[in-house]
Amino acid sequence: QVQLQESGPGQVKPSETLSLTCTVSGGPIDSYYWSWVRQPPGGGLEWIGYAYHSGSAKYNPSLKSRVNISVDRSKKQFSLSLNSVTAADTAVYYCATDARTGTTDGFDVWGQGTLVTVSS
Amino acid sequence: EIVLTQSPASLALSPGERATLSCRASQSVSTYLAWYRQKPGQAPRLLIYGASNRASGIPARFSGSGSGTDFTLTINSLEPEDFAVYYCQHNTNWPSFGQGTKVEIK
């Protein structure tokens, strides 16, 4: 079954770019929409966006101007880039997918999450 | 933008009791509604999709109902691992989550 693992820096300076990678194992990268979801400390879940292997992507309108999600099929990875970060971007970042249907109707596969702190 | 509002914000119950959680959408989402349980320090786990379908490996004590704008997650006979935070999520336009309901031990 599909498994996901996030990687990337645990701390980013204000105004810089947050970059994370999610490695896919146990299944094809060509079949699903690959999402990022974040959760601030003590807060709720926020969907950031998704990318498809073809290169198409969709983003949360509230973050759209700062986000890019891309897929590297050769490495079986997908990546998140969030620029101009502030303390409000401090959160646990999860990669996730709906491996049941290949849509976004219900995320049944999640990475373990990685905490990113925005601080100088 | 479709907003999901969950109620109550928190719920205090004893093991073995039934929990009834509500999720209301600001516009119809048909049956494109999922429920998750999140234990402290863990990623969310999908419980219900399509408003009423249990995900793989989810026990029968979890059931979902509703369509349009009003949805319910029922947990019959709470187990110790069920004391957690529950989120609903829709997939109309883009995925969006409710703010969560915390089920606490009474």
XYZ file of N, CA and C in Angstrom:
678
model
N 0.841 -1.183 0.000
C 0.000 0.000 0.000
C 0.884 1.244 0.000
N 0.297 2.340 -0.456
C 1.022 3.591 -0.572
C 1.423 4.096 0.807
N 2.664 4.549 0.916
C 3.158 5.176 2.136
C 3.828 6.484 1.770
N 3.771 7.449 2.700
C 4.305 8.780 2.457
C 5.240 9.183 3.594
N 6.301 9.912 3.240
C 7.257 10.370 4.241
C 7.724 11.778 3.896
N 7.484 12.717 4.819
C 7.911 14.098 4.611
C 9.374 14.278 5.015
N 10.033 15.245 4.378
C 11.386 15.614 4.762
C 11.612 17.086 4.447
N 12.528 17.700 5.201
C 12.832 19.104 4.975
C 13.250 19.788 6.259
N 13.673 21.042 6.147
C 14.142 21.788 7.331
C 13.048 21.981 8.363
N 13.435 21.937 9.631
C 12.475 22.142 10.703
C 12.321 23.606 11.095
N 13.181 24.458 10.543
C 13.104 25.877 10.865
C 13.398 26.702 9.631
N 12.606 27.756 9.469
C 12.760 28.667 8.334
C 12.690 30.093 8.883
N 13.484 30.985 8.322
C 13.469 32.384 8.767
C 12.301 33.143 8.138
N 11.778 34.129 8.857
C 10.705 34.963 8.292
C 11.137 35.573 6.967
N 10.193 35.645 6.042
C 10.326 36.187 4.685
C 11.012 35.210 3.728
N 11.534 34.112 4.224
C 12.183 33.146 3.342
C 11.165 32.110 2.829
N 11.680 31.108 2.114
C 10.822 30.105 1.488
C 10.904 28.778 2.217
N 9.743 28.250 2.548
C 9.621 26.929 3.163
C 9.573 25.884 2.051
N 10.441 24.880 2.150
C 10.467 23.827 1.127
C 10.442 22.457 1.789
N 9.479 21.639 1.397
C 9.347 20.284 1.924
C 9.175 19.300 0.764
N 9.592 18.064 1.029
C 9.457 16.997 0.043
C 8.732 15.827 0.671
N 7.927 15.147 -0.109
C 7.232 13.946 0.337
C 7.622 12.804 -0.595
N 8.137 11.735 -0.031
C 8.547 10.572 -0.825
C 7.453 9.523 -0.792
N 7.112 9.032 -1.980
C 6.046 8.049 -2.150
C 6.652 6.653 -2.286
N 6.131 5.702 -1.538
C 6.565 4.321 -1.675
C 5.354 3.402 -1.659
N 5.532 2.209 -2.209
C 4.471 1.209 -2.155
C 3.384 1.375 -3.195
N 3.532 2.304 -4.094
C 2.505 2.502 -5.110
C 2.973 3.479 -6.166
N 2.203 3.619 -7.238
C 2.626 4.490 -8.345
C 2.396 5.950 -8.016
N 3.227 6.805 -8.594
C 3.018 8.240 -8.391
C 2.110 8.799 -9.473
N 1.816 7.994 -10.486
C 1.050 8.477 -11.632
C -0.452 8.462 -11.437
N -0.928 7.882 -10.344
C -2.361 7.625 -10.263
C -3.150 8.545 -9.348
N -2.483 9.361 -8.580
C -3.210 10.056 -7.528
C -2.950 11.565 -7.541
N -3.810 12.284 -6.797
C -3.568 13.689 -6.505
C -2.786 13.760 -5.190
N -1.706 14.494 -5.217
C -0.797 14.545 -4.074
C -0.963 15.879 -3.349
N -1.419 15.792 -2.093
C -1.790 16.989 -1.338
C -0.834 17.298 -0.195
N -0.858 18.570 0.181
C -0.233 19.018 1.423
C -1.326 19.609 2.310
N -1.256 19.263 3.595
C -2.193 19.754 4.612
C -1.352 20.224 5.790
N -1.739 21.332 6.416
C -0.967 21.776 7.567
C -1.860 21.988 8.780
N -1.208 22.028 9.938
C -1.928 22.162 11.201
C -1.078 22.975 12.164
N -1.469 24.219 12.451
C -0.711 25.024 13.416
C -0.812 24.402 14.805
N 0.138 24.698 15.673
C 0.111 24.135 17.026
C -1.222 24.414 17.728
N -1.880 23.356 18.171
C -3.161 23.497 18.857
C -4.322 23.861 17.959
N -4.099 23.883 16.637
C -5.142 24.324 15.713
C -5.712 23.210 14.859
N -6.508 23.616 13.901
C -7.174 22.666 13.026
C -6.402 22.418 11.743
N -7.015 21.657 10.860
C -6.377 21.241 9.607
C -6.695 22.223 8.483
N -5.695 22.510 7.672
C -5.878 23.392 6.519
C -5.262 22.731 5.290
N -6.077 22.513 4.261
C -5.562 21.975 3.005
C -4.814 23.075 2.282
N -3.606 22.782 1.823
C -2.771 23.766 1.156
C -2.941 23.687 -0.361
N -2.935 22.464 -0.888
C -3.069 22.301 -2.323
C -2.690 20.896 -2.752
N -2.866 20.622 -4.051
C -2.437 19.332 -4.577
C -1.815 19.497 -5.957
N -1.056 18.483 -6.324
C -0.510 18.411 -7.678
C -0.781 17.019 -8.229
N -0.931 16.942 -9.519
C -1.114 15.677 -10.221
C 0.170 15.402 -10.999
N 0.391 14.151 -11.346
C 1.652 13.798 -12.015
C 1.800 14.514 -13.350
N 0.685 14.903 -13.946
C 0.739 15.571 -15.250
C 1.272 16.986 -15.159
N 1.345 17.500 -13.925
C 1.814 18.860 -13.736
C 0.722 19.826 -13.336
N -0.520 19.406 -13.448
C -1.607 20.282 -13.021
C -1.609 20.395 -11.503
N -2.116 21.516 -11.015
C -2.138 21.751 -9.572
C -3.333 22.613 -9.209
N -3.720 22.539 -7.944
C -4.807 23.365 -7.426
C -4.430 23.769 -6.015
N -4.730 25.028 -5.674
C -4.302 25.538 -4.381
C -5.461 26.156 -3.612
N -5.296 26.163 -2.293
C -6.223 26.885 -1.439
C -6.143 28.363 -1.810
N -7.266 28.997 -2.128
C -7.218 30.408 -2.536
C -6.515 31.312 -1.521
N -6.590 30.955 -0.249
C -5.979 31.808 0.770
C -4.453 31.764 0.729
N -3.880 30.773 0.064
C -2.424 30.612 0.006
C -1.892 30.661 -1.425
N -2.779 30.739 -2.384
C -2.430 30.548 -3.791
C -1.274 31.410 -4.272
N -1.201 32.647 -3.786
C -0.172 33.568 -4.281
C 1.229 33.197 -3.784
N 1.311 32.311 -2.781
C 2.623 31.993 -2.193
C 3.042 30.542 -2.359
N 2.195 29.707 -2.958
C 2.406 28.249 -2.945
C 2.727 27.704 -4.326
N 3.588 26.699 -4.337
C 3.795 25.891 -5.522
C 3.990 24.440 -5.091
N 3.258 23.531 -5.746
C 3.408 22.100 -5.485
C 3.749 21.432 -6.808
N 4.788 20.605 -6.797
C 5.223 19.948 -8.022
C 5.521 18.473 -7.760
N 5.505 17.689 -8.840
C 5.742 16.249 -8.760
C 6.989 15.894 -9.566
N 7.875 15.110 -8.972
C 9.051 14.575 -9.665
C 8.832 13.074 -9.815
N 8.394 12.672 -11.009
C 8.040 11.273 -11.221
C 9.254 10.364 -11.112
N 10.412 10.824 -11.556
C 11.604 9.976 -11.554
C 12.055 9.639 -10.142
N 11.832 10.565 -9.219
C 12.236 10.337 -7.825
C 11.078 9.825 -6.977
N 9.891 9.772 -7.554
C 8.675 9.413 -6.815
C 8.533 10.314 -5.586
N 8.625 11.598 -5.856
C 8.488 12.607 -4.808
C 7.579 13.738 -5.284
N 6.958 14.416 -4.326
C 6.302 15.675 -4.636
C 6.710 16.688 -3.576
N 6.695 17.956 -3.983
C 7.308 18.985 -3.158
C 6.371 20.160 -2.934
N 6.573 20.813 -1.804
C 5.839 22.022 -1.432
C 6.825 23.166 -1.311
N 6.475 24.293 -1.905
C 7.239 25.513 -1.733
C 6.272 26.609 -1.303
N 6.569 27.256 -0.179
C 5.733 28.336 0.350
C 6.638 29.521 0.621
N 6.431 30.621 -0.112
C 7.361 31.739 0.033
C 6.837 32.820 0.977
N 7.732 33.737 1.309
C 7.393 34.877 2.166
C 6.729 34.447 3.462
N 7.340 33.480 4.133
C 6.702 32.916 5.335
C 6.756 33.878 6.507
N 5.776 33.743 7.381
C 5.715 34.481 8.647
C 5.470 33.478 9.771
N 5.409 33.980 10.990
C 5.161 33.106 12.138
C 3.842 32.349 11.989
N 2.903 32.916 11.274
C 1.604 32.267 11.060
C 1.709 30.988 10.237
N 2.843 30.788 9.589
C 3.046 29.568 8.790
C 3.672 28.448 9.617
N 3.958 28.712 10.884
C 4.449 27.662 11.768
C 3.367 26.607 11.950
N 3.711 25.370 11.642
C 2.703 24.314 11.661
C 3.361 22.954 11.469
N 2.600 21.916 11.737
C 2.963 20.573 11.287
C 2.439 20.445 9.859
N 3.314 20.065 8.948
C 2.948 19.907 7.551
C 2.861 18.416 7.225
N 1.714 18.018 6.684
C 1.478 16.633 6.290
C 1.367 16.541 4.774
N 1.900 15.466 4.219
C 1.533 15.112 2.856
C 0.470 14.019 2.952
N -0.427 14.012 1.989
C -1.570 13.104 2.068
C -2.110 12.823 0.671
N -2.840 11.712 0.551
C -3.486 11.388 -0.714
C -4.704 10.512 -0.480
N -5.571 10.483 -1.452
C -6.725 9.582 -1.460
C -6.364 8.440 -2.398
N -5.829 7.357 -1.811
C -5.391 6.229 -2.625
C -6.534 5.274 -2.955
N -7.719 5.523 -2.318
C -8.858 4.646 -2.619
C -9.427 4.944 -3.990
N -9.614 6.231 -4.264
C -10.336 6.625 -5.466
C -9.512 7.473 -6.408
N -8.347 7.949 -5.961
C -7.559 8.821 -6.803
C -8.156 10.209 -6.936
N -9.012 10.573 -5.979
C -9.573 11.929 -5.978
C -9.108 12.638 -4.704
N -9.927 13.511 -4.161
C -9.634 14.130 -2.861
C -10.861 14.043 -1.971
N -11.623 12.978 -2.146
C -12.850 12.808 -1.372
C -12.606 12.388 0.068
N -11.446 11.823 0.320
C -11.146 11.379 1.674
C -9.704 10.918 1.697
N -8.864 11.577 2.484
C -7.437 11.265 2.497
C -7.202 10.047 3.387
N -6.908 8.918 2.747
C -6.732 7.687 3.521
C -5.266 7.356 3.769
N -4.363 8.111 3.148
C -2.936 7.899 3.378
C -2.308 9.232 3.765
N -1.600 9.240 4.892
C -0.945 10.437 5.414
C 0.499 10.133 5.760
N 1.351 11.124 5.602
C 2.677 11.024 6.170
C 2.583 11.235 7.675
N 3.702 11.104 8.355
C 3.705 11.265 9.810
C 3.650 12.728 10.224
N 3.954 13.624 9.288
C 3.957 15.050 9.589
C 5.328 15.533 10.012
N 5.619 16.786 9.670
C 6.881 17.391 10.065
C 6.614 18.813 10.543
N 7.146 19.149 11.706
C 6.943 20.490 12.273
C 7.921 21.467 11.637
N 7.385 22.547 11.111
C 8.203 23.626 10.587
C 7.922 24.877 11.403
N 8.973 25.421 11.972
C 8.861 26.634 12.783
C 9.467 27.805 12.022
N 8.713 28.888 11.950
C 9.221 30.096 11.309
C 9.732 31.018 12.405
N 11.034 31.186 12.423
C 11.648 31.982 13.476
C 13.038 32.425 13.030
N 13.413 33.618 13.468
C 14.752 34.110 13.140
C 15.775 33.625 14.166
N -16.963 30.043 -1.233
C -16.275 29.101 -0.361
C -17.284 28.427 0.562
N -17.225 27.112 0.634
C -18.116 26.357 1.511
C -17.440 26.184 2.868
N -18.124 26.597 3.915
C -17.581 26.508 5.273
C -18.273 25.374 6.013
N -17.482 24.564 6.699
C -18.010 23.488 7.537
C -17.953 23.915 8.999
N -19.071 23.797 9.686
C -19.134 24.157 11.100
C -19.453 22.913 11.914
N -18.566 22.570 12.820
C -18.761 21.378 13.642
C -19.279 21.763 15.020
N -20.142 20.920 15.544
C -20.649 21.128 16.899
C -20.859 19.784 17.584
N -20.721 19.763 18.932
C -20.190 20.869 19.729
C -18.682 20.993 19.545
N -18.085 22.019 20.119
C -16.626 22.162 20.050
C -15.947 21.092 20.888
N -16.580 20.710 21.980
C -16.058 19.633 22.807
C -17.213 18.885 23.448
N -16.909 17.666 23.840
C -17.934 16.745 24.321
C -17.284 15.862 25.378
N -17.832 15.819 26.584
C -17.271 14.997 27.654
C -18.174 13.793 27.901
N -17.632 12.605 27.669
C -18.402 11.372 27.807
C -17.570 10.312 28.510
N -18.227 9.253 28.922
C -17.540 8.136 29.581
C -17.350 6.990 28.593
N -16.326 6.177 28.783
C -16.180 4.972 27.937
C -17.465 4.157 27.962
N -17.841 3.651 26.787
C -19.071 2.876 26.659
C -20.276 3.699 26.245
N -20.198 5.022 26.379
C -21.303 5.875 25.972
C -21.269 6.125 24.474
N -22.350 6.688 23.961
C -22.459 7.022 22.546
C -22.136 8.491 22.337
N -21.365 8.764 21.277
C -21.042 10.140 20.903
C -21.743 10.490 19.597
N -22.323 11.677 19.559
C -22.986 12.159 18.350
C -22.391 13.512 17.995
N -21.698 13.563 16.856
C -21.007 14.763 16.406
C -21.690 15.294 15.155
N -21.763 16.611 15.047
C -22.455 17.247 13.937
C -21.495 18.055 13.081
N -21.789 18.088 11.789
C -21.039 18.901 10.833
C -22.058 19.525 9.885
N -22.065 20.838 9.805
C -23.016 21.547 8.944
C -22.260 22.346 7.900
N -22.673 22.205 6.655
C -22.049 22.920 5.544
C -22.852 24.164 5.184
N -22.154 25.219 4.785
C -22.827 26.479 4.444
C -23.587 26.396 3.115
N -23.247 25.409 2.289
C -23.971 25.098 1.056
C -23.945 23.580 0.907
N -24.792 23.076 0.032
C -24.835 21.633 -0.158
C -23.502 21.076 -0.680
N -23.079 19.974 -0.064
C -21.908 19.243 -0.545
C -22.321 17.843 -1.001
N -23.633 17.661 -1.226
C -24.176 16.352 -1.603
C -23.764 15.335 -0.529
N -23.062 14.281 -0.930
C -22.536 13.335 0.073
C -21.006 13.306 0.045
N -20.405 14.403 -0.465
C -18.940 14.472 -0.505
C -18.417 14.967 0.834
N -18.559 14.115 1.849
C -18.213 14.498 3.204
C -17.459 13.337 3.859
N -16.316 13.648 4.432
C -15.493 12.641 5.103
C -15.312 13.029 6.567
N -15.037 12.029 7.380
C -14.751 12.235 8.804
C -13.402 11.605 9.154
N -12.677 12.261 10.062
C -11.378 11.801 10.517
C -11.326 11.823 12.041
N -10.492 10.954 12.592
C -10.144 10.981 14.005
C -8.659 11.299 14.098
N -8.296 12.213 14.979
C -6.895 12.533 15.175
C -6.536 12.413 16.656
N -5.645 11.490 16.944
C -5.126 11.335 18.290
C -3.933 12.272 18.466
N -3.622 12.664 19.707
C -2.502 13.593 19.935
C -1.187 13.086 19.337
N -0.515 13.965 18.614
C 0.779 13.629 18.046
C 0.736 12.739 16.827
N -0.463 12.455 16.327
C -0.600 11.586 15.158
C -1.267 12.308 14.010
N -1.074 11.754 12.822
C -1.798 12.251 11.658
C -3.264 11.842 11.763
N -4.144 12.584 11.110
C -5.558 12.182 11.081
C -5.709 10.819 10.430
N -6.779 10.114 10.821
C -7.101 8.832 10.196
C -8.500 8.920 9.622
N -8.645 8.528 8.366
C -9.947 8.542 7.702
C -10.866 7.499 8.325
N -12.055 7.942 8.733
C -13.056 7.044 9.299
C -14.181 6.753 8.300
N -14.720 7.822 7.744
C -15.911 7.767 6.894
C -15.661 8.582 5.638
N -16.095 8.075 4.489
C -16.068 8.847 3.260
C -17.429 8.713 2.587
N -17.718 9.641 1.689
C -19.028 9.610 1.041
C -20.168 9.689 2.033
N -19.942 10.381 3.131
C -20.914 10.648 4.200
C -21.243 9.442 5.074
N -21.234 8.227 4.505
C -21.730 7.088 5.274
C -20.945 5.794 5.080
N -19.844 5.850 4.327
C -19.075 4.632 4.057
C -17.869 4.545 4.976
N -17.775 3.436 5.696
C -16.611 3.250 6.567
C -15.372 2.949 5.744
N -14.279 3.594 6.115
C -13.013 3.332 5.435
C -12.484 1.967 5.862
N -11.502 1.485 5.134
C -10.935 0.163 5.391
C -10.396 0.065 6.812
N -10.796 -1.012 7.518
C -10.285 -1.266 8.855
C -10.971 -0.505 9.970
N -11.976 0.287 9.645
C -12.669 1.082 10.673
C -13.764 0.243 11.322
N -13.796 0.185 12.648
C -14.789 -0.656 13.332
C -16.224 -0.204 13.102
N -17.131 -1.142 13.268
C -18.547 -0.894 12.999
C -19.186 0.080 13.987
N -18.511 0.391 15.094
C -19.093 1.349 16.046
C -19.126 2.769 15.473
N -18.391 3.002 14.389
C -18.405 4.297 13.733
C -19.432 4.269 12.583
N -20.316 5.266 12.578
C -21.255 5.369 11.466
C -21.466 6.832 11.115
N -21.688 7.074 9.825
C -21.921 8.419 9.347
C -23.249 8.495 8.619
N -23.872 9.666 8.687
C -25.139 9.854 7.993
C -25.255 11.306 7.542
N -26.227 11.531 6.671
C -26.513 12.881 6.225
C -26.261 13.088 4.755
N -26.754 14.205 4.247
C -26.520 14.622 2.868
C -26.901 16.085 2.760
N -26.390 16.714 1.733
C -26.695 18.135 1.549
C -25.872 19.009 2.464
N -26.460 19.481 3.551
C -25.756 20.394 4.450
C -25.596 19.871 5.879
N -26.290 18.822 6.236
C -26.253 18.353 7.623
C -25.781 16.904 7.716
N -24.749 16.715 8.522
C -24.105 15.417 8.636
C -23.862 15.069 10.102
N -23.832 13.766 10.373
C -23.621 13.285 11.732
C -22.647 12.127 11.727
N -21.733 12.165 12.686
C -20.870 11.019 12.968
C -21.297 10.471 14.322
N -21.619 9.184 14.352
C -22.018 8.537 15.591
C -20.984 7.494 15.956
N -20.567 7.522 17.209
C -19.643 6.506 17.717
C -20.378 5.762 18.830
N -20.725 4.526 18.554
C -21.418 3.723 19.550
C -20.408 3.091 20.501
N -20.685 3.194 21.793
C -19.842 2.564 22.806
C -18.371 2.989 22.680
N -18.083 4.180 23.172
C -16.745 4.752 23.076
C -15.681 3.856 23.706
N -14.615 3.640 22.938
C -13.432 2.932 23.419
C -12.388 3.967 23.859
N -11.403 3.566 24.668
C -10.390 4.531 25.140
C -9.696 5.281 24.011
N -9.469 4.607 22.882
C -8.761 5.258 21.763
C -9.635 6.259 21.026
N -10.930 6.298 21.335
C -11.835 7.212 20.646
C -11.832 8.613 21.253
N -11.185 8.784 22.376
C -11.102 10.118 22.984
C -10.001 10.868 22.241
N -10.439 11.747 21.375
C -9.567 12.363 20.378
C -10.324 13.542 19.771
N -9.730 14.129 18.727
C -10.391 15.214 17.995
C -10.887 14.663 16.656
N -12.090 15.079 16.274
C -12.715 14.617 15.045
C -12.937 15.794 14.096
N -12.610 15.570 12.839
C -12.780 16.597 11.814
C -13.653 16.065 10.688
N -14.494 16.948 10.156
C -15.174 16.634 8.905
C -14.467 17.385 7.771
N -14.635 16.897 6.557
C -13.966 17.480 5.389
C -14.850 17.314 4.169
N -14.968 18.356 3.373
C -15.691 18.230 2.103
C -14.720 18.400 0.955
N -15.194 18.083 -0.244
C -14.358 18.171 -1.431
C -15.122 18.852 -2.561
N -15.779 19.940 -2.244
C -16.488 20.706 -3.268
C -15.666 21.940 -3.574
N -15.273 22.137 -4.807
C -14.345 23.193 -5.235
C -12.915 22.873 -4.808
N -12.686 22.835 -3.517
C -11.388 22.378 -3.007
C -11.608 21.774 -1.636
N -10.702 20.881 -1.194
C -10.894 20.261 0.127
C -10.836 21.297 1.245
N -11.717 21.143 2.217
C -11.760 22.052 3.351
C -12.252 21.291 4.568
N -11.702 21.634 5.736
C -12.024 20.929 6.966
C -12.864 21.790 7.903
N -13.645 21.121 8.734
C -14.278 21.799 9.852
C -13.238 22.096 10.923
N -13.660 22.806 11.962
C -12.714 23.249 12.985
C -12.445 22.186 14.044
N -13.215 21.086 14.014
C -12.952 19.976 14.919
C -13.867 19.919 16.121
N -14.105 18.693 16.611
C -14.807 18.445 17.864
C -13.911 17.560 18.717
N -13.662 17.984 19.932
C -12.825 17.209 20.844
C -13.715 16.351 21.738
N -13.497 15.048 21.718
C -14.226 14.127 22.589
C -13.311 13.789 23.765
N -13.753 14.217 24.943
C -12.937 14.079 26.155
C -13.551 13.069 27.100
N -12.715 12.552 27.995
C -13.195 11.615 29.010
C -13.860 12.384 30.146
N -15.065 11.944 30.492
C -15.813 12.578 31.575
C -15.337 12.060 32.929
